[in-house]
Coordinates of C-alpha atoms in Angstrom, one line a residue:
M29 CA -0.4 0.1 0.0
N30 CA 1.4 3.5 -1.0
K31 CA 1.7 6.5 1.4
W32 CA -1.7 7.9 0.0
G33 CA -3.4 4.3 0.6
K34 CA -2.2 4.4 4.1
L35 CA -3.0 8.1 4.8
S36 CA -7.6 7.7 3.5
M37 CA -7.5 4.4 5.5
G38 CA -5.9 6.7 8.7
L39 CA -8.6 9.3 8.1
L40 CA -11.3 6.1 7.3
L41 CA -10.1 5.2 11.0
A42 CA -10.2 8.9 12.6
A43 CA -13.7 8.7 11.3
G44 CA -14.9 6.0 12.5
L45 CA -13.7 7.3 16.3
L46 CA -15.2 10.7 16.3
A47 CA -18.3 9.0 15.0
G48 CA -18.2 6.4 18.1
C49 CA -17.4 9.4 20.4
G50 CA -20.3 11.3 19.0
S51 CA -22.6 8.6 19.9
N52 CA -21.7 8.1 23.0
N53 CA -22.0 12.1 24.0
D54 CA -25.8 11.8 22.8
K55 CA -26.7 8.9 24.4
N56 CA -25.2 10.6 27.8
N57 CA -27.6 14.1 26.5
T58 CA -30.1 12.2 26.8
A59 CA -29.3 10.1 29.5
A60 CA -29.4 13.8 31.7
S61 CA -32.7 14.5 30.8
G62 CA -34.6 12.3 33.1
N63 CA -36.5 9.9 30.6
G64 CA -33.5 7.3 31.2
G65 CA -32.4 7.2 27.5
A66 CA -36.0 7.1 26.1
A67 CA -37.0 10.7 24.0
S68 CA -40.3 11.5 25.9
T69 CA -43.3 11.9 23.1
E70 CA -45.5 13.5 25.7
A71 CA -46.3 16.8 24.6
P72 CA -46.6 19.2 27.9
A73 CA -49.8 20.3 29.3
K74 CA -51.7 23.0 28.4
K75 CA -52.0 25.9 30.4
L76 CA -55.3 27.9 31.1
I77 CA -54.9 31.2 32.6
M78 CA -56.0 33.1 35.1
G79 CA -56.6 36.3 36.0
T80 CA -57.8 37.6 38.7
S81 CA -57.3 40.6 41.5
A82 CA -56.5 38.8 44.6
D83 CA -57.2 41.0 47.2
F84 CA -61.2 40.2 47.3
P85 CA -61.7 37.2 50.4
P86 CA -63.1 34.8 50.0
Y87 CA -63.3 34.8 46.2
E88 CA -59.4 35.3 45.8
F89 CA -57.1 35.9 48.7
H90 CA -53.4 35.5 49.7
K91 CA -53.0 32.5 52.7
M92 CA -49.9 31.0 53.4
V93 CA -50.5 26.7 53.3
E94 CA -47.8 24.8 54.5
G95 CA -45.6 27.7 54.6
T96 CA -46.0 29.4 51.2
D97 CA -48.1 32.2 49.9
T98 CA -50.6 31.0 47.9
I99 CA -53.4 32.5 46.0
V100 CA -57.0 30.5 47.6
G101 CA -60.3 30.9 47.1
F102 CA -63.7 30.3 46.1
D103 CA -62.9 31.7 42.2
I104 CA -59.3 29.8 42.4
E105 CA -61.9 26.4 43.2
I106 CA -63.9 27.1 39.7
A107 CA -61.1 28.0 38.5
K108 CA -58.9 24.5 38.8
E109 CA -62.8 22.5 38.2
I110 CA -63.5 24.6 34.5
A111 CA -59.0 23.6 33.9
A112 CA -59.8 20.3 34.5
D113 CA -62.6 19.8 32.7
L114 CA -60.4 21.5 29.7
G115 CA -57.9 18.9 31.1
Q116 CA -55.5 21.3 31.3
E117 CA -52.9 23.5 33.7
L118 CA -54.2 26.4 35.5
E119 CA -52.2 29.2 35.7
V120 CA -53.0 32.1 38.1
K121 CA -52.1 36.0 37.6
D122 CA -52.7 38.3 40.4
L123 CA -53.1 41.7 38.7
P124 CA -54.5 44.6 39.5
F125 CA -58.4 45.0 39.2
D126 CA -59.1 47.1 36.5
S127 CA -56.6 45.8 33.7
L128 CA -57.9 42.1 34.1
L129 CA -60.1 43.1 30.7
N130 CA -57.6 45.1 28.8
E131 CA -55.1 41.8 29.5
L132 CA -57.7 39.2 28.2
A133 CA -58.2 41.8 24.7
S134 CA -54.5 41.2 24.8
G135 CA -54.8 37.1 25.1
R136 CA -52.3 37.4 28.3
I137 CA -55.0 35.7 30.2
D138 CA -57.3 32.9 29.0
M139 CA -59.9 34.3 31.7
V140 CA -61.1 36.8 34.4
I141 CA -62.3 35.1 37.4
S142 CA -63.5 38.2 40.1
G143 CA -65.9 39.3 41.5
L144 CA -66.9 40.7 38.3
S145 CA -70.7 41.8 37.0
P146 CA -71.8 41.7 33.8
T147 CA -72.4 45.2 32.2
P148 CA -73.4 46.2 29.3
E149 CA -70.0 47.8 28.8
R150 CA -68.0 44.8 29.3
A151 CA -70.5 42.6 27.6
E152 CA -69.2 44.3 24.4
A153 CA -65.6 44.1 25.5
V154 CA -65.2 40.2 25.9
G155 CA -67.4 37.1 26.4
L156 CA -69.8 36.7 30.0
S157 CA -70.4 33.5 31.3
D158 CA -73.2 32.8 32.6
I159 CA -74.2 33.8 36.4
Y160 CA -72.2 31.9 39.1
Y161 CA -72.5 33.5 41.9
K162 CA -75.0 36.8 43.7
A163 CA -74.2 38.8 47.2
E164 CA -75.8 42.0 48.7
Q165 CA -73.5 45.3 48.7
A166 CA -72.0 46.4 52.6
V167 CA -70.5 49.9 53.6
V168 CA -67.7 49.4 55.8
V169 CA -66.6 52.8 58.1
R170 CA -64.9 52.8 60.9
E171 CA -66.5 50.8 65.0
A172 CA -67.3 54.7 65.9
D173 CA -69.1 56.0 62.8
K174 CA -71.5 53.0 62.5
D175 CA -74.4 55.5 63.8
K176 CA -73.5 58.0 61.9
F177 CA -73.6 56.9 58.5
A178 CA -76.4 53.8 58.9
N179 CA -78.7 54.8 55.9
M180 CA -76.9 56.0 52.0
D181 CA -77.9 59.5 52.7
A182 CA -75.6 60.0 55.2
L183 CA -73.2 58.9 52.9
K184 CA -73.9 62.5 50.9
G185 CA -70.9 64.4 50.6
A186 CA -68.8 61.9 52.8
K187 CA -65.4 60.8 51.3
I188 CA -66.0 57.3 49.9
G189 CA -63.1 55.1 49.0
I190 CA -63.5 52.1 46.3
Q191 CA -61.8 50.1 44.0
T192 CA -61.3 51.1 41.1
G193 CA -63.3 49.9 38.0
S194 CA -65.8 48.0 40.8
I195 CA -69.5 48.6 40.4
Q196 CA -69.1 49.7 43.2
E197 CA -67.2 52.9 42.7
D198 CA -70.1 53.1 39.6
I199 CA -72.6 52.9 43.2
A200 CA -70.7 55.4 44.7
K201 CA -70.8 57.7 41.6
G202 CA -74.1 58.3 42.0
I203 CA -74.3 59.3 46.0
E204 CA -74.5 62.9 45.5
G205 CA -71.6 65.4 47.1
A206 CA -69.4 62.4 47.4
Q207 CA -65.7 62.5 47.3
L208 CA -64.2 59.3 45.7
T209 CA -60.3 57.8 46.0
S210 CA -60.2 55.1 44.0
L211 CA -57.3 52.7 44.5
S212 CA -56.9 49.2 42.8
K213 CA -56.5 47.1 45.9
I214 CA -59.7 47.1 49.1
S215 CA -56.7 46.7 51.0
E216 CA -55.3 49.7 50.1
I217 CA -59.3 51.2 50.9
V218 CA -59.2 49.2 54.2
L219 CA -56.4 51.0 55.1
Q220 CA -57.2 54.6 54.0
L221 CA -60.5 54.2 56.7
Q222 CA -57.9 53.2 59.4
S223 CA -56.4 56.0 59.2
N224 CA -59.3 58.2 58.7
R225 CA -58.3 59.2 54.9
V226 CA -62.0 58.3 53.4
D227 CA -64.9 57.5 55.7
A228 CA -66.1 54.8 54.6
S229 CA -66.2 52.5 51.7
I230 CA -68.9 50.2 49.3
M231 CA -67.8 46.4 49.3
E232 CA -69.5 43.2 48.2
G233 CA -71.5 41.5 51.3
P234 CA -68.7 38.6 51.9
V235 CA -65.8 40.5 51.6
A236 CA -66.7 43.0 53.6
K237 CA -67.5 40.2 56.0
S238 CA -64.4 39.3 55.4
F239 CA -62.2 42.7 56.4
V240 CA -64.5 43.2 59.0
K241 CA -63.3 39.9 60.3
N242 CA -60.3 40.3 60.7
V243 CA -59.8 44.3 60.8
K244 CA -59.9 45.1 63.8
G245 CA -61.7 48.9 64.8
L246 CA -64.5 48.3 60.9
V247 CA -67.9 47.4 61.1
I248 CA -70.6 46.7 58.5
T249 CA -73.2 49.5 58.7
D250 CA -77.1 49.3 58.6
A251 CA -77.4 51.0 55.5
K252 CA -78.2 49.2 52.0
P253 CA -76.8 50.4 48.3
E254 CA -79.5 49.8 46.6
V255 CA -77.7 48.3 42.9
E256 CA -79.8 45.8 40.5
D257 CA -76.9 42.8 40.8
D258 CA -77.2 41.1 38.1
G259 CA -74.7 39.0 40.1
Y260 CA -71.4 38.0 38.8
V261 CA -69.6 35.8 35.3
I262 CA -66.7 34.3 33.7
G263 CA -65.0 36.8 31.5
V264 CA -63.7 35.3 28.5
K265 CA -61.9 36.9 25.0
K266 CA -64.1 37.8 22.6
G267 CA -65.1 35.5 20.0
N268 CA -63.4 32.7 22.2
T269 CA -67.4 30.7 22.0
E270 CA -65.1 27.3 22.6
L271 CA -64.0 28.2 26.1
L272 CA -67.3 30.4 27.0
D273 CA -69.6 26.8 26.8
Q274 CA -66.9 25.0 28.1
V275 CA -66.9 28.2 31.6
N276 CA -70.7 27.9 31.1
K277 CA -71.1 23.0 30.8
T278 CA -68.9 23.8 34.2
L279 CA -70.8 26.4 35.5
G280 CA -73.6 23.7 35.5
R281 CA -72.1 20.9 36.4
L282 CA -71.4 22.6 39.4
N283 CA -74.5 24.1 40.5
S284 CA -76.7 20.5 40.3
E285 CA -74.2 19.1 42.3
G286 CA -73.7 22.2 44.5
K287 CA -70.3 22.3 44.7
I288 CA -70.3 26.3 44.5
D289 CA -71.7 26.6 48.1
E290 CA -69.4 24.4 49.6
F291 CA -66.5 26.4 47.6
V292 CA -67.9 29.7 49.0
A293 CA -68.5 28.2 52.4
A294 CA -65.0 26.7 52.8
A295 CA -63.2 29.7 51.6
S296 CA -64.7 32.2 53.6
E297 CA -63.4 29.7 56.7
L298 CA -60.4 29.4 55.0
A299 CA -60.5 33.7 55.4
E300 CA -61.6 34.1 58.9
S301 CA -58.9 31.3 60.1
K302 CA -55.7 33.2 61.1

């Protein structure tokens, strides 16, 4: 064999060795993936992204669960049921209430569950589900002012703290001479009450009860806001009929099984526990 033949043979042997090394590295990389050397053919579960404002107990709120800050509440339990019926993994995003519908329209979240009232304006902007819960409105004040604000007429000209973009904000706007302080979170409004920056706040009934139970010095007055309350709905992106149909199907099942009342009772107890 001449020198060119020897060189060609050497190159072939080197190529074979390199190919063998590459094969071993590939096996090592596959094993490191944690699948025992076998490539996974299972697609990751699709996520259902829920937007909410998690300062609305017992609907949605933060709670330490086994040492971890967790968003809980009966709206969360409803969302879990919807995700399970879809075969999807639930992801919860805590956002300012007044940004939720914009996030929905942009597609950054799939649905809004956050004590959402079905106003005509919202019905034009997003798809709204069937009503899943109804509750009364309440007026919260400092304990010393309970008799002072015993009816809605007494709130005329008062300083009222209210959640931005809420149905309660619409109620407060109809009170003659009321001076409104609109804030994103109910917890911020409570601080305004405690520090005498506002005289009163209008809140959804169960939410008011939860804060009064847990915040010393606050009470619910005898004042009864009059509002045509159609209840609360779930919002999805306009035109997403497939998701809306499934949401309504799940809500129908939960109502027929009495599950929503169970979720409300459990969440209310959790909100009141330390």
